[in-house]
mmCIF file with all atom_site columns, C-alpha atoms in Angstrom:
data_model
loop_
_atom_site.group_PDB
_atom_site.id
_atom_site.type_symbol
_atom_site.label_atom_id
_atom_site.label_alt_id
_atom_site.label_comp_id
_atom_site.label_asym_id
_atom_site.label_entity_id
_atom_site.label_seq_id
_atom_site.pdbx_PDB_ins_code
_atom_site.Cartn_x
_atom_site.Cartn_y
_atom_site.Cartn_z
_atom_site.occupancy
_atom_site.B_iso_or_equiv
_atom_site.pdbx_formal_charge
_atom_site.auth_seq_id
_atom_site.auth_comp_id
_atom_site.auth_asym_id
_atom_site.auth_atom_id
_atom_site.pdbx_PDB_model_num
ATOM 1   C CA . TRP C 1 1   ? -19.403 -12.617 -20.814 1.00 96.00 ? 582 TRP C CA 1
ATOM 2   C CA . THR C 1 2   ? -21.027 -11.323 -17.736 1.00 96.00 ? 583 THR C CA 1
ATOM 3   C CA . GLU C 1 3   ? -22.168 -7.560  -18.093 1.00 96.00 ? 584 GLU C CA 1
ATOM 4   C CA . LEU C 1 4   ? -20.755 -5.492  -15.600 1.00 96.00 ? 585 LEU C CA 1
ATOM 5   C CA . ILE C 1 5   ? -21.995 -2.168  -16.706 1.00 96.00 ? 586 ILE C CA 1
ATOM 6   C CA . PRO C 1 6   ? -25.189 -1.673  -18.703 1.00 95.00 ? 587 PRO C CA 1
ATOM 7   C CA . MET C 1 7   ? -25.089 0.452   -21.744 1.00 95.00 ? 588 MET C CA 1
ATOM 8   C CA . GLN C 1 8   ? -24.719 4.177   -20.555 1.00 96.00 ? 589 GLN C CA 1
ATOM 9   C CA . GLN C 1 9   ? -24.980 7.617   -22.373 1.00 96.00 ? 590 GLN C CA 1
ATOM 10  C CA . LEU C 1 10  ? -21.887 9.546   -23.048 1.00 96.00 ? 591 LEU C CA 1
ATOM 11  C CA . ASP C 1 11  ? -21.779 13.127  -23.352 1.00 96.00 ? 592 ASP C CA 1
ATOM 12  C CA . PRO C 1 12  ? -18.832 15.063  -25.373 1.00 97.00 ? 593 PRO C CA 1
ATOM 13  C CA . ASP C 1 13  ? -15.492 15.662  -24.172 1.00 97.00 ? 594 ASP C CA 1
ATOM 14  C CA . SER C 1 14  ? -16.308 14.451  -20.548 1.00 97.00 ? 595 SER C CA 1
ATOM 15  C CA . HIS C 1 15  ? -14.978 12.077  -18.074 1.00 96.00 ? 596 HIS C CA 1
ATOM 16  C CA . HIS C 1 16  ? -17.498 9.638   -17.047 1.00 97.00 ? 597 HIS C CA 1
ATOM 17  C CA . PHE C 1 17  ? -17.364 7.256   -13.575 1.00 96.00 ? 598 PHE C CA 1
ATOM 18  C CA . LEU C 1 18  ? -19.443 4.279   -13.887 1.00 96.00 ? 599 LEU C CA 1
ATOM 19  C CA . PRO C 1 19  ? -19.986 2.152   -10.851 1.00 94.00 ? 600 PRO C CA 1
ATOM 20  C CA . CYS C 1 20  ? -19.514 -1.568  -10.686 1.00 93.00 ? 601 CYS C CA 1
ATOM 21  C CA . SER C 1 21  ? -20.784 -3.375  -7.638  1.00 88.00 ? 602 SER C CA 1
ATOM 22  C CA . ASP C 1 22  ? -19.587 -6.837  -8.849  1.00 90.00 ? 603 ASP C CA 1
ATOM 23  C CA . ASP C 1 23  ? -16.857 -8.088  -6.595  1.00 86.00 ? 604 ASP C CA 1
ATOM 24  C CA . ASN C 1 24  ? -15.858 -11.126 -8.676  1.00 91.00 ? 605 ASN C CA 1
ATOM 25  C CA . VAL C 1 25  ? -12.053 -11.830 -9.879  1.00 91.00 ? 606 VAL C CA 1
ATOM 26  C CA . TRP C 1 26  ? -11.923 -10.940 -13.785 1.00 93.00 ? 607 TRP C CA 1
ATOM 27  C CA . SER C 1 27  ? -8.882  -11.522 -16.045 1.00 91.00 ? 608 SER C CA 1
ATOM 28  C CA . HIS C 1 28  ? -10.233 -9.663  -19.321 1.00 96.00 ? 609 HIS C CA 1
ATOM 29  C CA . LEU C 1 29  ? -13.123 -7.176  -20.654 1.00 96.00 ? 610 LEU C CA 1
ATOM 30  C CA . ARG C 1 30  ? -14.737 -6.220  -23.404 1.00 97.00 ? 611 ARG C CA 1
ATOM 31  C CA . PHE C 1 31  ? -15.385 -2.717  -24.046 1.00 97.00 ? 612 PHE C CA 1
ATOM 32  C CA . HIS C 1 32  ? -18.228 -1.922  -26.486 1.00 96.00 ? 613 HIS C CA 1
ATOM 33  C CA . ILE C 1 33  ? -19.382 1.670   -27.880 1.00 96.00 ? 614 ILE C CA 1
ATOM 34  C CA . HIS C 1 34  ? -22.856 2.276   -29.690 1.00 95.00 ? 615 HIS C CA 1
ATOM 35  C CA . PRO C 1 35  ? -22.685 2.787   -32.388 1.00 95.00 ? 616 PRO C CA 1
ATOM 36  C CA . ASP C 1 36  ? -19.228 4.045   -33.182 1.00 96.00 ? 617 ASP C CA 1
ATOM 37  C CA . GLY C 1 37  ? -17.165 7.147   -32.119 1.00 96.00 ? 618 GLY C CA 1
ATOM 38  C CA . GLY C 1 38  ? -14.051 7.874   -30.386 1.00 97.00 ? 619 GLY C CA 1
ATOM 39  C CA . VAL C 1 39  ? -13.079 7.230   -26.273 1.00 97.00 ? 620 VAL C CA 1
ATOM 40  C CA . ALA C 1 40  ? -9.736  9.057   -25.588 1.00 97.00 ? 621 ALA C CA 1
ATOM 41  C CA . ARG C 1 41  ? -9.072  6.739   -22.059 1.00 97.00 ? 622 ARG C CA 1
ATOM 42  C CA . LEU C 1 42  ? -10.274 3.389   -20.329 1.00 97.00 ? 623 LEU C CA 1
ATOM 43  C CA . ARG C 1 43  ? -9.611  3.217   -16.906 1.00 96.00 ? 624 ARG C CA 1
ATOM 44  C CA . VAL C 1 44  ? -10.828 0.349   -14.758 1.00 94.00 ? 625 VAL C CA 1
ATOM 45  C CA . PHE C 1 45  ? -10.495 0.782   -11.229 1.00 90.00 ? 626 PHE C CA 1
ATOM 46  C CA . GLY C 1 46  ? -10.228 -2.395  -8.690  1.00 85.00 ? 627 GLY C CA 1
ATOM 47  C CA . THR C 1 47  ? -7.834  -4.446  -6.533  1.00 81.00 ? 628 THR C CA 1
ATOM 48  C CA . PRO C 1 48  ? -5.443  -6.842  -7.821  1.00 82.00 ? 629 PRO C CA 1
ATOM 49  C CA . TYR C 1 49  ? -6.244  -10.468 -6.785  1.00 82.00 ? 630 TYR C CA 1
ATOM 50  C CA . ILE C 1 50  ? -3.179  -12.673 -6.225  1.00 81.00 ? 631 ILE C CA 1
ATOM 51  C CA . ASP C 1 51  ? -4.006  -16.364 -5.965  1.00 81.00 ? 632 ASP C CA 1
ATOM 52  C CA . PRO C 1 52  ? -1.894  -17.482 -2.820  1.00 77.00 ? 633 PRO C CA 1
ATOM 53  C CA . ALA C 1 53  ? -1.575  -21.277 -4.663  1.00 80.00 ? 634 ALA C CA 1
ATOM 54  C CA . ASN C 1 54  ? 0.102   -19.313 -7.642  1.00 84.00 ? 635 ASN C CA 1
ATOM 55  C CA . VAL C 1 55  ? 3.098   -17.848 -4.883  1.00 85.00 ? 636 VAL C CA 1
ATOM 56  C CA . GLU C 1 56  ? 3.305   -20.698 -2.556  1.00 83.00 ? 637 GLU C CA 1
ATOM 57  C CA . GLY C 1 57  ? 6.735   -21.199 -1.309  1.00 85.00 ? 638 GLY C CA 1
ATOM 58  C CA . ARG C 1 58  ? 7.931   -17.845 -3.232  1.00 91.00 ? 639 ARG C CA 1
ATOM 59  C CA . ASP C 1 59  ? 9.389   -14.737 -1.397  1.00 94.00 ? 640 ASP C CA 1
ATOM 60  C CA . ILE C 1 60  ? 7.099   -12.225 -2.568  1.00 96.00 ? 641 ILE C CA 1
ATOM 61  C CA . ASP C 1 61  ? 6.742   -8.378  -1.641  1.00 97.00 ? 642 ASP C CA 1
ATOM 62  C CA . LEU C 1 62  ? 3.448   -8.426  0.331   1.00 97.00 ? 643 LEU C CA 1
ATOM 63  C CA . VAL C 1 63  ? 2.568   -5.361  0.361   1.00 97.00 ? 644 VAL C CA 1
ATOM 64  C CA . ALA C 1 64  ? 3.464   -4.244  -2.988  1.00 96.00 ? 645 ALA C CA 1
ATOM 65  C CA . THR C 1 65  ? 0.549   -2.642  -5.362  1.00 94.00 ? 646 THR C CA 1
ATOM 66  C CA . LEU C 1 66  ? 0.981   -5.156  -7.782  1.00 92.00 ? 647 LEU C CA 1
ATOM 67  C CA . ASN C 1 67  ? 0.331   -7.582  -5.365  1.00 93.00 ? 648 ASN C CA 1
ATOM 68  C CA . GLY C 1 68  ? -2.932  -6.578  -4.079  1.00 91.00 ? 649 GLY C CA 1
ATOM 69  C CA . GLY C 1 69  ? -1.610  -4.236  -1.115  1.00 95.00 ? 650 GLY C CA 1
ATOM 70  C CA . ARG C 1 70  ? -3.356  -1.256  -0.263  1.00 94.00 ? 651 ARG C CA 1
ATOM 71  C CA . ILE C 1 71  ? -3.074  2.053   1.869   1.00 95.00 ? 652 ILE C CA 1
ATOM 72  C CA . ILE C 1 72  ? -6.060  1.932   4.765   1.00 95.00 ? 653 ILE C CA 1
ATOM 73  C CA . ALA C 1 73  ? -5.025  5.247   6.600   1.00 96.00 ? 654 ALA C CA 1
ATOM 74  C CA . TYR C 1 74  ? -2.633  7.838   7.541   1.00 97.00 ? 655 TYR C CA 1
ATOM 75  C CA . SER C 1 75  ? -1.848  10.342  10.083  1.00 96.00 ? 656 SER C CA 1
ATOM 76  C CA . ASP C 1 76  ? -1.041  13.087  7.836   1.00 95.00 ? 657 ASP C CA 1
ATOM 77  C CA . ALA C 1 77  ? 0.280   13.008  3.851   1.00 95.00 ? 658 ALA C CA 1
ATOM 78  C CA . HIS C 1 78  ? 0.656   16.732  3.084   1.00 92.00 ? 659 HIS C CA 1
ATOM 79  C CA . TYR C 1 79  ? 3.195   16.417  0.413   1.00 94.00 ? 660 TYR C CA 1
ATOM 80  C CA . GLY C 1 80  ? 4.244   13.770  -2.196  1.00 92.00 ? 661 GLY C CA 1
ATOM 81  C CA . THR C 1 81  ? 1.970   10.946  -3.433  1.00 94.00 ? 662 THR C CA 1
ATOM 82  C CA . TYR C 1 82  ? 1.324   8.524   -0.730  1.00 96.00 ? 663 TYR C CA 1
ATOM 83  C CA . HIS C 1 83  ? -0.040  5.567   -2.760  1.00 94.00 ? 664 HIS C CA 1
ATOM 84  C CA . ARG C 1 84  ? 3.705   5.337   -4.457  1.00 97.00 ? 665 ARG C CA 1
ATOM 85  C CA . LEU C 1 85  ? 4.875   3.971   -1.413  1.00 98.00 ? 666 LEU C CA 1
ATOM 86  C CA . LEU C 1 86  ? 3.965   0.762   -2.327  1.00 98.00 ? 667 LEU C CA 1
ATOM 87  C CA . ALA C 1 87  ? 4.877   1.482   -6.451  1.00 97.00 ? 668 ALA C CA 1
ATOM 88  C CA . PRO C 1 88  ? 7.265   -0.731  -8.057  1.00 96.00 ? 669 PRO C CA 1
ATOM 89  C CA . GLY C 1 89  ? 10.798  0.600   -8.732  1.00 96.00 ? 670 GLY C CA 1
ATOM 90  C CA . ARG C 1 90  ? 12.639  3.346   -6.498  1.00 96.00 ? 671 ARG C CA 1
ATOM 91  C CA . GLY C 1 91  ? 11.269  6.619   -6.470  1.00 96.00 ? 672 GLY C CA 1
ATOM 92  C CA . GLN C 1 92  ? 11.986  9.174   -9.422  1.00 95.00 ? 673 GLN C CA 1
ATOM 93  C CA . ASN C 1 93  ? 11.920  12.599  -7.229  1.00 96.00 ? 674 ASN C CA 1
ATOM 94  C CA . MET C 1 94  ? 10.826  13.792  -3.851  1.00 94.00 ? 675 MET C CA 1
ATOM 95  C CA . GLY C 1 95  ? 7.197   13.864  -4.859  1.00 95.00 ? 676 GLY C CA 1
ATOM 96  C CA . ASP C 1 96  ? 7.099   10.085  -5.643  1.00 97.00 ? 677 ASP C CA 1
ATOM 97  C CA . GLY C 1 97  ? 6.779   8.662   -2.074  1.00 97.00 ? 678 GLY C CA 1
ATOM 98  C CA . TRP C 1 98  ? 4.658   9.402   1.380   1.00 98.00 ? 679 TRP C CA 1
ATOM 99  C CA . GLU C 1 99  ? 5.915   12.499  3.192   1.00 98.00 ? 680 GLU C CA 1
ATOM 100 C CA . THR C 1 100 ? 4.208   14.204  5.947   1.00 97.00 ? 681 THR C CA 1
ATOM 101 C CA . ARG C 1 101 ? 4.550   17.746  6.909   1.00 94.00 ? 682 ARG C CA 1
ATOM 102 C CA . ARG C 1 102 ? 6.453   18.954  10.285  1.00 92.00 ? 683 ARG C CA 1
ATOM 103 C CA . ARG C 1 103 ? 5.295   18.516  13.502  1.00 88.00 ? 684 ARG C CA 1
ATOM 104 C CA . ARG C 1 104 ? 4.965   21.359  15.790  1.00 82.00 ? 685 ARG C CA 1
ATOM 105 C CA . GLY C 1 105 ? 4.007   19.260  18.593  1.00 84.00 ? 686 GLY C CA 1
ATOM 106 C CA . PRO C 1 106 ? 4.734   15.643  20.275  1.00 90.00 ? 687 PRO C CA 1
ATOM 107 C CA . GLY C 1 107 ? 3.819   12.341  18.685  1.00 93.00 ? 688 GLY C CA 1
ATOM 108 C CA . HIS C 1 108 ? 4.872   11.206  15.037  1.00 97.00 ? 689 HIS C CA 1
ATOM 109 C CA . ASP C 1 109 ? 3.390   9.920   11.965  1.00 97.00 ? 690 ASP C CA 1
ATOM 110 C CA . TRP C 1 110 ? 2.065   6.971   10.518  1.00 98.00 ? 691 TRP C CA 1
ATOM 111 C CA . ILE C 1 111 ? 0.390   4.841   7.765   1.00 98.00 ? 692 ILE C CA 1
ATOM 112 C CA . ILE C 1 112 ? -1.776  1.656   7.935   1.00 98.00 ? 693 ILE C CA 1
ATOM 113 C CA . LEU C 1 113 ? -1.220  -0.886  4.728   1.00 97.00 ? 694 LEU C CA 1
ATOM 114 C CA . ALA C 1 114 ? -3.311  -3.758  3.946   1.00 95.00 ? 695 ALA C CA 1
ATOM 115 C CA . LEU C 1 115 ? -0.849  -6.444  2.599   1.00 95.00 ? 696 LEU C CA 1
ATOM 116 C CA . GLY C 1 116 ? -2.313  -8.190  -0.843  1.00 92.00 ? 697 GLY C CA 1
ATOM 117 C CA . MET C 1 117 ? -2.486  -11.619 1.048   1.00 92.00 ? 698 MET C CA 1
ATOM 118 C CA . ARG C 1 118 ? -1.944  -13.067 4.254   1.00 93.00 ? 699 ARG C CA 1
ATOM 119 C CA . GLY C 1 119 ? 1.735   -13.946 5.147   1.00 95.00 ? 700 GLY C CA 1
ATOM 120 C CA . THR C 1 120 ? 4.505   -14.198 7.364   1.00 97.00 ? 701 THR C CA 1
ATOM 121 C CA . ILE C 1 121 ? 6.807   -11.370 6.738   1.00 98.00 ? 702 ILE C CA 1
ATOM 122 C CA . SER C 1 122 ? 10.841  -11.978 7.054   1.00 98.00 ? 703 SER C CA 1
ATOM 123 C CA . ARG C 1 123 ? 12.413  -8.985  5.420   1.00 98.00 ? 704 ARG C CA 1
ATOM 124 C CA . ALA C 1 124 ? 11.734  -5.306  5.169   1.00 99.00 ? 705 ALA C CA 1
ATOM 125 C CA . VAL C 1 125 ? 13.121  -2.448  2.946   1.00 99.00 ? 706 VAL C CA 1
ATOM 126 C CA . VAL C 1 126 ? 12.580  1.048   3.628   1.00 99.00 ? 707 VAL C CA 1
ATOM 127 C CA . ASP C 1 127 ? 13.711  3.573   0.889   1.00 99.00 ? 708 ASP C CA 1
ATOM 128 C CA . THR C 1 128 ? 14.202  7.327   1.577   1.00 99.00 ? 709 THR C CA 1
ATOM 129 C CA . ALA C 1 129 ? 15.208  7.812   -2.117  1.00 98.00 ? 710 ALA C CA 1
ATOM 130 C CA . TYR C 1 130 ? 15.438  11.546  -2.843  1.00 97.00 ? 711 TYR C CA 1
ATOM 131 C CA . PHE C 1 131 ? 14.607  12.521  1.198   1.00 97.00 ? 712 PHE C CA 1
ATOM 132 C CA . LYS C 1 132 ? 17.778  14.471  2.297   1.00 96.00 ? 713 LYS C CA 1
ATOM 133 C CA . GLY C 1 133 ? 16.675  17.268  4.479   1.00 94.00 ? 714 GLY C CA 1
ATOM 134 C CA . ASN C 1 134 ? 13.497  15.724  5.209   1.00 96.00 ? 715 ASN C CA 1
ATOM 135 C CA . PHE C 1 135 ? 13.858  11.954  5.940   1.00 98.00 ? 716 PHE C CA 1
ATOM 136 C CA . PRO C 1 136 ? 12.779  10.604  9.179   1.00 98.00 ? 717 PRO C CA 1
ATOM 137 C CA . ASP C 1 137 ? 14.830  10.244  11.987  1.00 98.00 ? 718 ASP C CA 1
ATOM 138 C CA . SER C 1 138 ? 13.925  6.726   12.575  1.00 99.00 ? 719 SER C CA 1
ATOM 139 C CA . CYS C 1 139 ? 10.921  3.985   11.912  1.00 99.00 ? 720 CYS C CA 1
ATOM 140 C CA . SER C 1 140 ? 9.610   1.001   13.276  1.00 99.00 ? 721 SER C CA 1
ATOM 141 C CA . ILE C 1 141 ? 6.569   -1.321  11.876  1.00 99.00 ? 722 ILE C CA 1
ATOM 142 C CA . GLN C 1 142 ? 3.988   -3.029  13.635  1.00 99.00 ? 723 GLN C CA 1
ATOM 143 C CA . ALA C 1 143 ? 2.040   -6.190  12.356  1.00 98.00 ? 724 ALA C CA 1
ATOM 144 C CA . ILE C 1 144 ? -1.419  -8.078  13.251  1.00 97.00 ? 725 ILE C CA 1
ATOM 145 C CA . ASN C 1 145 ? -3.142  -10.854 11.780  1.00 96.00 ? 726 ASN C CA 1
ATOM 146 C CA . LEU C 1 146 ? -6.958  -9.857  11.556  1.00 93.00 ? 727 LEU C CA 1
ATOM 147 C CA . GLN C 1 147 ? -9.757  -12.489 11.081  1.00 85.00 ? 728 GLN C CA 1
ATOM 148 C CA . MET C 1 148 ? -11.836 -10.765 8.671   1.00 71.00 ? 729 MET C CA 1
ATOM 149 C CA . THR C 1 149 ? -13.329 -10.412 4.955   1.00 61.00 ? 730 THR C CA 1
ATOM 150 C CA . GLY C 1 150 ? -12.094 -7.598  2.828   1.00 62.00 ? 731 GLY C CA 1
ATOM 151 C CA . VAL C 1 151 ? -9.074  -5.047  3.918   1.00 63.00 ? 732 VAL C CA 1
ATOM 152 C CA . ASP C 1 152 ? -10.937 -1.977  5.187   1.00 73.00 ? 733 ASP C CA 1
ATOM 153 C CA . ILE C 1 153 ? -10.662 -2.455  9.231   1.00 82.00 ? 734 ILE C CA 1
ATOM 154 C CA . GLY C 1 154 ? -12.558 0.529   10.186  1.00 83.00 ? 735 GLY C CA 1
ATOM 155 C CA . GLU C 1 155 ? -12.125 3.335   12.909  1.00 87.00 ? 736 GLU C CA 1
ATOM 156 C CA . GLU C 1 156 ? -12.007 1.351   16.143  1.00 87.00 ? 737 GLU C CA 1
ATOM 157 C CA . ALA C 1 157 ? -9.206  -0.723  14.468  1.00 88.00 ? 738 ALA C CA 1
ATOM 158 C CA . ILE C 1 158 ? -7.087  2.121   13.494  1.00 91.00 ? 739 ILE C CA 1
ATOM 159 C CA . GLN C 1 159 ? -7.096  3.568   16.857  1.00 91.00 ? 740 GLN C CA 1
ATOM 160 C CA . ARG C 1 160 ? -6.233  0.420   18.489  1.00 94.00 ? 741 ARG C CA 1
ATOM 161 C CA . SER C 1 161 ? -3.167  0.089   15.816  1.00 96.00 ? 742 SER C CA 1
ATOM 162 C CA . GLU C 1 162 ? -1.039  1.855   18.047  1.00 96.00 ? 743 GLU C CA 1
ATOM 163 C CA . SER C 1 163 ? -0.785  -1.448  20.348  1.00 97.00 ? 744 SER C CA 1
ATOM 164 C CA . TRP C 1 164 ? -0.365  -3.906  17.185  1.00 98.00 ? 745 TRP C CA 1
ATOM 165 C CA . PRO C 1 165 ? 2.728   -6.159  18.048  1.00 98.00 ? 746 PRO C CA 1
ATOM 166 C CA . THR C 1 166 ? 5.898   -5.106  17.228  1.00 99.00 ? 747 THR C CA 1
ATOM 167 C CA . LEU C 1 167 ? 7.218   -6.354  13.860  1.00 99.00 ? 748 LEU C CA 1
ATOM 168 C CA . LEU C 1 168 ? 10.265  -4.152  13.450  1.00 99.00 ? 749 LEU C CA 1
ATOM 169 C CA . ASN C 1 169 ? 11.653  -2.249  16.462  1.00 98.00 ? 750 ASN C CA 1
ATOM 170 C CA . GLN C 1 170 ? 12.806  1.246   16.165  1.00 98.00 ? 751 GLN C CA 1
ATOM 171 C CA . HIS C 1 171 ? 15.651  1.836   13.913  1.00 98.00 ? 752 HIS C CA 1
ATOM 172 C CA . LYS C 1 172 ? 17.375  4.933   12.595  1.00 98.00 ? 753 LYS C CA 1
ATOM 173 C CA . LEU C 1 173 ? 17.071  6.258   8.929   1.00 99.00 ? 754 LEU C CA 1
ATOM 174 C CA . SER C 1 174 ? 19.499  7.824   6.638   1.00 98.00 ? 755 SER C CA 1
ATOM 175 C CA . ALA C 1 175 ? 19.036  10.304  3.983   1.00 98.00 ? 756 ALA C CA 1
ATOM 176 C CA . ASP C 1 176 ? 18.578  9.023   0.266   1.00 98.00 ? 757 ASP C CA 1
ATOM 177 C CA . SER C 1 177 ? 19.053  5.350   1.023   1.00 98.00 ? 758 SER C CA 1
ATOM 178 C CA . VAL C 1 178 ? 17.788  1.973   0.975   1.00 98.00 ? 759 VAL C CA 1
ATOM 179 C CA . HIS C 1 179 ? 17.410  0.416   4.560   1.00 99.00 ? 760 HIS C CA 1
ATOM 180 C CA . GLU C 1 180 ? 17.420  -3.531  4.254   1.00 98.00 ? 761 GLU C CA 1
ATOM 181 C CA . PHE C 1 181 ? 15.933  -5.474  7.779   1.00 98.00 ? 762 PHE C CA 1
ATOM 182 C CA . LEU C 1 182 ? 16.934  -8.919  7.668   1.00 97.00 ? 763 LEU C CA 1
ATOM 183 C CA . TYR C 1 183 ? 14.978  -12.288 9.530   1.00 93.00 ? 764 TYR C CA 1
ATOM 184 C CA . ASN C 1 184 ? 17.506  -11.563 12.182  1.00 95.00 ? 765 ASN C CA 1
ATOM 185 C CA . GLU C 1 185 ? 16.041  -7.870  12.947  1.00 97.00 ? 766 GLU C CA 1
ATOM 186 C CA . VAL C 1 186 ? 12.419  -8.773  12.082  1.00 98.00 ? 767 VAL C CA 1
ATOM 187 C CA . ASN C 1 187 ? 10.634  -9.951  14.696  1.00 98.00 ? 768 ASN C CA 1
ATOM 188 C CA . ASP C 1 188 ? 8.926   -13.420 13.927  1.00 96.00 ? 769 ASP C CA 1
ATOM 189 C CA . LEU C 1 189 ? 4.802   -12.422 14.281  1.00 97.00 ? 770 LEU C CA 1
ATOM 190 C CA . GLY C 1 190 ? 3.536   -15.169 12.122  1.00 97.00 ? 771 GLY C CA 1
ATOM 191 C CA . PRO C 1 191 ? 1.056   -14.778 9.622   1.00 97.00 ? 772 PRO C CA 1
ATOM 192 C CA . ALA C 1 192 ? -0.241  -10.992 9.386   1.00 97.00 ? 773 ALA C CA 1
ATOM 193 C CA . THR C 1 193 ? -2.640  -9.420  7.218   1.00 95.00 ? 774 THR C CA 1
ATOM 194 C CA . HIS C 1 194 ? -2.143  -5.414  8.097   1.00 96.00 ? 775 HIS C CA 1
ATOM 195 C CA . VAL C 1 195 ? 0.833   -3.527  8.977   1.00 98.00 ? 776 VAL C CA 1
ATOM 196 C CA . ARG C 1 196 ? 1.539   0.076   10.481  1.00 98.00 ? 777 ARG C CA 1
ATOM 197 C CA . LEU C 1 197 ? 4.801   1.843   9.211   1.00 99.00 ? 778 LEU C CA 1
ATOM 198 C CA . ASN C 1 198 ? 5.390   4.563   12.242  1.00 99.00 ? 779 ASN C CA 1
ATOM 199 C CA . ILE C 1 199 ? 8.160   7.132   11.299  1.00 98.00 ? 780 ILE C CA 1
ATOM 200 C CA . PHE C 1 200 ? 9.494   9.256   14.208  1.00 98.00 ? 781 PHE C CA 1
ATOM 201 C CA . PRO C 1 201 ? 8.620   12.233  14.437  1.00 97.00 ? 782 PRO C CA 1
ATOM 202 C CA . ASP C 1 202 ? 7.708   13.028  10.450  1.00 97.00 ? 783 ASP C CA 1
ATOM 203 C CA . GLY C 1 203 ? 9.089   13.176  6.740   1.00 97.00 ? 784 GLY C CA 1
ATOM 204 C CA . GLY C 1 204 ? 9.319   11.291  3.857   1.00 98.00 ? 785 GLY C CA 1
ATOM 205 C CA . VAL C 1 205 ? 9.673   7.683   2.745   1.00 98.00 ? 786 VAL C CA 1
ATOM 206 C CA . SER C 1 206 ? 9.682   6.511   -0.889  1.00 98.00 ? 787 SER C CA 1
ATOM 207 C CA . ARG C 1 207 ? 9.129   2.906   -1.020  1.00 99.00 ? 788 ARG C CA 1
ATOM 208 C CA . LEU C 1 208 ? 8.300   -0.008  1.515   1.00 99.00 ? 789 LEU C CA 1
ATOM 209 C CA . ARG C 1 209 ? 8.777   -3.444  0.821   1.00 99.00 ? 790 ARG C CA 1
ATOM 210 C CA . LEU C 1 210 ? 7.838   -6.305  3.120   1.00 99.00 ? 791 LEU C CA 1
ATOM 211 C CA . PHE C 1 211 ? 9.007   -9.983  1.724   1.00 98.00 ? 792 PHE C CA 1
ATOM 212 C CA . GLY C 1 212 ? 7.533   -13.309 2.974   1.00 97.00 ? 793 GLY C CA 1
ATOM 213 C CA . HIS C 1 213 ? 5.892   -15.950 2.171   1.00 95.00 ? 794 HIS C CA 1
ATOM 214 C CA . ALA C 1 214 ? 1.684   -16.299 1.545   1.00 93.00 ? 795 ALA C CA 1
ATOM 215 C CA . THR C 1 215 ? 0.255   -18.538 4.196   1.00 89.00 ? 796 THR C CA 1
#
């Protein structure tokens, strides 16, 4: 097997964060300890890889964490756990999602996400589970197809995201509800790689789902 991290010295009762520069796709790991002893936890951080050939023709959640979706940037994430916005299942409480603080001035909050793979979005779900007095008044979604390697888009592209094409026009939201927007409400923009969820003016969203086909 390929060595990803060479032998490292470990300390007692400690966290050890070991960098790995290999950018290949892997399905299995073998973890060695020398010569013996105890390890409490092993965590392996990275980005899920979904082979588009394996989902060809299937309707999938293109932005789900399990399908490789990632959060790139946001205007604010004062409360909650923002990365849970793309997690499986419904939120379990008000801290299980993305929530921004109350705005004291003009403007609105937003979050930018990379799809797990380039795809055409035909249906969107915005879930405000457990957000009752602090759900957004409304939301909209923008999308763009960027020709690039990787998902990180840089500060300049983030600043330009306000002018991305509109995937979903601004719609009212309700407290503690699943809002499903079907193909007749989602604009046909063709393939996309990144999306921007806007909430007006602020508040909490538990989950975002963007269903479509990989292209």
